[in-house]
Short mmCIF file of C-alpha atoms and ligand atoms in Angstrom, two decimals:
data_model
loop_
_atom_site.label_atom_id
_atom_site.label_comp_id
_atom_site.label_asym_id
_atom_site.label_seq_id
_atom_site.Cartn_x
_atom_site.Cartn_y
_atom_site.Cartn_z
CA MET A 1 -5.34 25.80 -11.24
CA ALA A 2 -3.76 22.67 -9.85
CA GLN A 3 -2.31 19.99 -12.11
CA LEU A 4 -4.77 17.09 -12.16
CA ILE A 5 -3.03 13.77 -11.46
CA ASP A 6 -4.79 11.36 -13.79
CA GLY A 7 -4.87 7.89 -12.20
CA LYS A 8 -7.07 6.51 -14.94
CA LYS A 9 -4.53 7.36 -17.63
CA ILE A 10 -1.48 6.31 -15.61
CA SER A 11 -3.05 2.99 -14.55
CA GLN A 12 -3.85 2.29 -18.22
CA GLU A 13 -0.20 2.97 -19.17
CA ILE A 14 0.95 0.51 -16.51
CA LYS A 15 -1.51 -2.18 -17.60
CA ASP A 16 -0.38 -1.74 -21.23
CA GLU A 17 3.27 -2.17 -20.19
CA LEU A 18 2.35 -5.27 -18.17
CA ARG A 19 0.41 -6.72 -21.08
CA GLU A 20 3.58 -6.56 -23.17
CA THR A 21 5.68 -8.14 -20.41
CA VAL A 22 3.13 -10.96 -20.02
CA ALA A 23 3.25 -11.64 -23.79
CA GLU A 24 7.06 -11.90 -23.58
CA LEU A 25 6.88 -14.20 -20.56
CA LYS A 26 4.33 -16.39 -22.31
CA ALA A 27 6.70 -16.67 -25.30
CA GLN A 28 9.22 -18.11 -22.80
CA GLY A 29 6.62 -20.64 -21.65
CA LYS A 30 5.70 -18.85 -18.41
CA GLU A 31 2.02 -18.62 -17.47
CA GLY A 32 0.31 -16.44 -14.87
CA ALA A 33 -2.71 -17.32 -12.77
CA LEU A 34 -4.31 -15.40 -9.91
CA ALA A 35 -6.72 -17.08 -7.48
CA VAL A 36 -9.33 -14.59 -6.26
CA ILE A 37 -11.27 -15.60 -3.15
CA GLN A 38 -14.39 -13.80 -1.96
CA VAL A 39 -16.31 -14.93 1.11
CA GLY A 40 -19.89 -13.65 1.20
CA ALA A 41 -21.49 -11.24 -1.27
CA ASP A 42 -20.69 -7.73 -0.03
CA PRO A 43 -21.63 -5.58 -3.07
CA ALA A 44 -18.55 -3.31 -2.86
CA SER A 45 -16.26 -6.36 -2.63
CA SER A 46 -18.03 -7.92 -5.62
CA VAL A 47 -17.27 -4.81 -7.71
CA TYR A 48 -13.57 -4.86 -6.70
CA VAL A 49 -13.30 -8.60 -7.40
CA ARG A 50 -14.93 -8.22 -10.81
CA ASN A 51 -12.55 -5.39 -11.74
CA LYS A 52 -9.53 -7.44 -10.61
CA LYS A 53 -10.60 -10.36 -12.79
CA LYS A 54 -11.18 -8.01 -15.75
CA ALA A 55 -7.67 -6.56 -15.31
CA CYS A 56 -6.19 -10.10 -15.33
CA GLU A 57 -7.95 -10.80 -18.59
CA TYR A 58 -6.69 -7.50 -20.06
CA ILE A 59 -3.02 -8.12 -19.29
CA GLY A 60 -3.30 -11.78 -20.33
CA ILE A 61 -3.15 -13.81 -17.14
CA ARG A 62 -5.69 -16.37 -16.01
CA SER A 63 -7.88 -15.75 -12.96
CA GLU A 64 -9.61 -18.45 -10.93
CA SER A 65 -12.62 -17.38 -8.90
CA TYR A 66 -13.58 -18.85 -5.56
CA GLU A 67 -16.89 -17.40 -4.40
CA LEU A 68 -17.61 -18.92 -1.00
CA PRO A 69 -20.84 -18.49 0.96
CA GLU A 70 -20.94 -16.19 4.00
CA GLN A 71 -21.32 -19.20 6.35
CA THR A 72 -18.05 -20.83 5.19
CA SER A 73 -16.01 -21.86 8.23
CA GLU A 74 -12.56 -20.45 8.84
CA GLU A 75 -11.13 -23.95 8.55
CA GLU A 76 -12.70 -24.44 5.11
CA LEU A 77 -11.20 -21.16 3.90
CA LEU A 78 -7.78 -22.07 5.35
CA ALA A 79 -7.98 -25.47 3.63
CA LEU A 80 -8.65 -23.76 0.28
CA ILE A 81 -5.68 -21.41 0.83
CA ARG A 82 -3.41 -24.39 1.67
CA LYS A 83 -4.54 -26.14 -1.51
CA LEU A 84 -3.79 -23.02 -3.60
CA ASN A 85 -0.41 -22.54 -1.86
CA ASN A 86 0.53 -26.04 -3.07
CA ASP A 87 -0.85 -25.63 -6.60
CA PRO A 88 2.12 -24.98 -8.94
CA LYS A 89 -0.20 -23.49 -11.59
CA ILE A 90 -1.27 -20.66 -9.26
CA ASN A 91 1.29 -17.89 -8.69
CA GLY A 92 -0.88 -15.33 -6.90
CA ILE A 93 -3.55 -15.65 -4.21
CA LEU A 94 -5.84 -12.85 -3.10
CA CYS A 95 -8.55 -13.05 -0.46
CA GLN A 96 -10.81 -10.00 -0.71
CA LEU A 97 -11.17 -8.21 2.63
CA PRO A 98 -13.11 -7.83 4.82
CA VAL A 99 -13.81 -11.49 5.57
CA PRO A 100 -16.97 -12.26 7.65
CA ALA A 101 -16.80 -11.44 11.36
CA HIS A 102 -16.53 -15.10 12.45
CA MET A 103 -13.11 -15.33 10.78
CA ASP A 104 -9.76 -14.08 12.05
CA GLU A 105 -8.43 -11.82 9.29
CA ASP A 106 -4.83 -11.98 10.53
CA LYS A 107 -4.90 -15.76 10.46
CA ILE A 108 -6.18 -15.74 6.85
CA ILE A 109 -3.45 -13.30 5.75
CA ARG A 110 -0.76 -15.37 7.50
CA ALA A 111 -1.97 -18.54 5.78
CA ILE A 112 -1.19 -17.25 2.26
CA ALA A 113 2.31 -18.28 1.14
CA PRO A 114 4.40 -15.05 1.13
CA GLU A 115 5.66 -15.77 -2.41
CA LYS A 116 2.01 -15.84 -3.63
CA ASP A 117 0.80 -12.90 -1.47
CA VAL A 118 0.26 -10.41 -4.31
CA ASP A 119 -1.61 -8.05 -1.92
CA GLY A 120 1.62 -7.63 0.07
CA PHE A 121 -0.22 -8.07 3.39
CA HIS A 122 1.77 -10.98 4.88
CA ALA A 123 4.10 -10.07 7.77
CA GLN A 124 7.07 -11.43 5.80
CA ASN A 125 6.39 -9.01 2.91
CA VAL A 126 5.72 -6.09 5.27
CA GLY A 127 8.94 -6.91 7.14
CA ALA A 128 10.88 -7.02 3.87
CA LEU A 129 9.61 -3.52 3.06
CA VAL A 130 10.73 -2.25 6.48
CA ILE A 131 14.33 -3.42 5.99
CA GLY A 132 14.52 -2.62 2.27
CA GLN A 133 14.48 -6.19 0.97
CA LYS A 134 12.62 -7.66 -1.98
CA GLY A 135 8.97 -8.60 -1.46
CA PHE A 136 5.46 -7.74 -2.53
CA VAL A 137 4.40 -4.18 -1.63
CA SER A 138 0.81 -3.25 -0.71
CA CYS A 139 -0.89 -2.10 -3.92
CA THR A 140 -2.44 1.27 -2.97
CA PRO A 141 0.76 2.85 -1.57
CA ALA A 142 2.82 1.37 -4.41
CA GLY A 143 0.31 2.93 -6.82
CA ILE A 144 0.70 6.34 -5.17
CA ILE A 145 4.48 6.21 -5.71
CA GLN A 146 3.82 5.51 -9.40
CA LEU A 147 1.29 8.38 -9.59
CA LEU A 148 3.87 10.79 -8.17
CA LYS A 149 6.80 9.59 -10.29
CA ARG A 150 4.86 9.42 -13.54
CA SER A 151 3.41 12.91 -12.94
CA GLY A 152 6.89 14.34 -12.53
CA VAL A 153 6.60 15.04 -8.78
CA GLU A 154 9.98 15.05 -7.13
CA ILE A 155 9.99 13.14 -3.79
CA ALA A 156 13.56 13.19 -2.47
CA GLY A 157 14.06 15.81 0.26
CA LYS A 158 10.37 16.79 0.32
CA ASN A 159 8.23 17.01 3.47
CA CYS A 160 5.62 14.30 3.19
CA VAL A 161 2.70 14.20 5.63
CA ILE A 162 0.53 11.06 5.66
CA ILE A 163 -2.80 11.08 7.50
CA GLY A 164 -3.78 7.55 8.51
CA ARG A 165 -1.76 4.66 9.94
CA SER A 166 -3.47 1.52 8.63
CA ASN A 167 -1.46 -1.60 7.82
CA ILE A 168 -2.68 -1.49 4.22
CA VAL A 169 -2.11 2.20 3.37
CA GLY A 170 -0.61 4.56 5.97
CA LYS A 171 2.24 2.45 7.34
CA PRO A 172 3.53 1.01 4.03
CA MET A 173 3.10 4.48 2.47
CA ALA A 174 5.41 5.96 5.10
CA LEU A 175 8.04 3.28 4.42
CA LEU A 176 7.86 3.78 0.65
CA MET A 177 8.19 7.56 0.93
CA LEU A 178 11.16 7.04 3.24
CA ARG A 179 12.69 4.70 0.65
CA GLU A 180 12.29 7.58 -1.85
CA ASN A 181 14.17 9.87 0.55
CA ALA A 182 11.25 12.05 1.66
CA THR A 183 11.07 13.38 5.22
CA VAL A 184 8.00 11.61 6.53
CA THR A 185 5.41 12.48 9.20
CA VAL A 186 2.54 10.10 9.98
CA CYS A 187 -0.59 11.65 11.54
CA HIS A 188 -3.58 9.91 13.11
CA SER A 189 -6.65 10.54 15.28
CA ARG A 190 -4.52 11.56 18.29
CA THR A 191 -2.30 14.02 16.39
CA LYS A 192 -2.36 17.51 17.91
CA ASN A 193 -2.90 20.55 15.67
CA LEU A 194 -3.50 18.48 12.56
CA PRO A 195 -4.04 21.45 10.19
CA ASP A 196 -0.72 23.00 11.32
CA VAL A 197 1.15 19.73 10.73
CA CYS A 198 -0.50 19.22 7.33
CA ARG A 199 0.41 22.76 6.22
CA GLN A 200 4.09 21.76 6.52
CA ALA A 201 3.60 19.19 3.75
CA ASP A 202 5.02 19.49 0.25
CA ILE A 203 3.23 16.19 -0.41
CA LEU A 204 0.06 15.48 1.60
CA ILE A 205 -1.35 11.92 1.44
CA VAL A 206 -4.80 11.54 2.96
CA ALA A 207 -6.19 8.14 4.02
CA ILE A 208 -8.54 8.84 6.90
CA GLY A 209 -11.84 7.50 5.63
CA ARG A 210 -13.91 10.64 6.38
CA PRO A 211 -15.65 12.40 3.48
CA LYS A 212 -14.28 15.86 2.58
CA MET A 213 -12.51 16.28 5.92
CA ILE A 214 -9.46 18.00 4.44
CA THR A 215 -10.31 21.60 3.66
CA ALA A 216 -8.14 24.43 2.28
CA ASP A 217 -6.75 25.34 5.72
CA TYR A 218 -4.86 22.00 5.85
CA VAL A 219 -2.98 22.67 2.63
CA LYS A 220 0.10 24.75 1.87
CA GLU A 221 -0.04 26.78 -1.35
CA GLY A 222 1.35 24.64 -4.17
CA ALA A 223 1.37 21.33 -2.25
CA VAL A 224 0.75 17.98 -3.97
CA VAL A 225 -2.42 16.39 -2.52
CA ILE A 226 -3.15 12.67 -2.85
CA ASP A 227 -6.64 11.53 -1.80
CA VAL A 228 -7.02 7.82 -0.94
CA GLY A 229 -10.63 8.10 0.32
CA ILE A 230 -13.70 7.08 -1.62
CA HIS A 231 -17.23 7.65 -0.35
CA ARG A 232 -20.70 7.56 -1.87
CA GLN A 233 -22.56 10.82 -1.11
CA GLU A 234 -26.29 11.16 -0.57
CA ASP A 235 -26.73 12.46 -4.14
CA GLY A 236 -25.10 9.24 -5.44
CA LYS A 237 -21.85 10.95 -6.47
CA LEU A 238 -18.44 9.81 -5.21
CA CYS A 239 -16.12 12.00 -3.11
CA GLY A 240 -12.81 11.59 -1.31
CA ASP A 241 -11.38 12.48 2.10
CA VAL A 242 -10.38 15.84 0.57
CA ASP A 243 -12.85 18.62 -0.16
CA PHE A 244 -11.78 18.89 -3.80
CA ALA A 245 -13.60 22.15 -4.64
CA GLN A 246 -11.94 23.93 -1.69
CA VAL A 247 -8.46 22.41 -1.96
CA GLU A 248 -7.94 22.36 -5.73
CA PRO A 249 -7.37 26.16 -6.04
CA VAL A 250 -4.68 26.02 -3.30
CA ALA A 251 -2.85 22.82 -4.36
CA GLY A 252 -0.10 22.58 -6.96
CA ALA A 253 -1.33 19.13 -8.02
CA ILE A 254 -4.19 16.93 -6.83
CA THR A 255 -5.79 13.55 -7.50
CA PRO A 256 -9.52 13.50 -8.34
CA VAL A 257 -12.05 11.04 -6.87
CA PRO A 258 -12.95 8.95 -8.79
CA GLY A 259 -10.08 8.51 -11.26
CA GLY A 260 -7.12 9.19 -8.96
CA VAL A 261 -5.72 6.60 -6.56
CA GLY A 262 -8.52 4.01 -7.08
CA PRO A 263 -7.53 2.65 -10.50
CA MET A 264 -3.86 2.49 -9.43
CA THR A 265 -4.54 -0.19 -6.79
CA ILE A 266 -5.61 -2.72 -9.43
CA ALA A 267 -2.78 -1.75 -11.79
CA MET A 268 -0.26 -2.44 -9.01
CA LEU A 269 -1.99 -5.72 -8.14
CA MET A 270 -1.37 -6.69 -11.77
CA HIS A 271 2.24 -5.54 -11.39
CA ASN A 272 2.61 -7.88 -8.40
CA CYS A 273 0.98 -10.76 -10.33
CA VAL A 274 3.49 -10.31 -13.16
CA GLU A 275 6.32 -10.26 -10.60
CA ALA A 276 4.95 -13.51 -9.15
CA MET A 277 5.09 -15.09 -12.64
CA GLN A 278 8.78 -14.33 -12.86
CA GLU A 279 9.75 -16.16 -9.66
N1 GUN B 301 -10.24 -4.77 0.57
C1 GUN B 301 -10.05 -3.44 0.38
N2 GUN B 301 -8.89 -3.23 -0.28
C2 GUN B 301 -8.34 -4.44 -0.50
C3 GUN B 301 -7.15 -4.88 -1.15
O1 GUN B 301 -6.33 -4.11 -1.64
N3 GUN B 301 -6.96 -6.22 -1.18
C4 GUN B 301 -7.83 -7.11 -0.63
N4 GUN B 301 -7.53 -8.40 -0.70
N5 GUN B 301 -8.94 -6.74 -0.03
C5 GUN B 301 -9.19 -5.41 0.04
#
């Protein structure tokens, strides 16, 4: 039986710690406010945005909602971001992705002032992570580090294999694991002999976006398995990129879906918002 890594419990611990920090900062006269922008009404994005606003309320910071119609022009969105960049009452800005196809996502990310970029997507924050300087770190990989540390998983010296090389998860994940002194391998769609490479992992982090792709033959006995995927199955139930029923008996520890990595992303967004308050 693998140890179950409980993201729901750990994310709650983090939010409770942040709530206390916010109360202390408020006593010093510091206020927090996050601007949350959503363009269009994608149902999944609406759920994420609602949960982010709820988390703000829980830890005691204000959130301002900007729900823009799908037809909003790129220039209108950029103008809103410029206004929020210059608003001293706002210390974090988040634009929920994806934006509609007529907008250039990179341009939107670049427009957010790096010191308010609580998603950690701006090139300046990504660059800071690469060279080990201070900056906002992308929330999902930062949350995975917290899951590992708070579950007592040792990272230094371990073989870590990451599947997926996205700007939001795979690449920052590799940099964070390197910062923690793991030996890091990043795999992707062109990797040869993927199961063989994965079986070298003491810690296997899966962010491929394909339901239940990782079966028992990818996993070394006793390995720690972190599943970033989330998919709705035909029967309405959620599953990850890892075939949990197959992998759980082989793994030493594993995250469930739901209740693993998912809740950590919002907890770490709140962490970044509290950091932004302290600037
Ligand atoms: N869309 C999917 N994940 C994220 C995220 O972490 N931040 C933003 N802004 N949009 C997303």
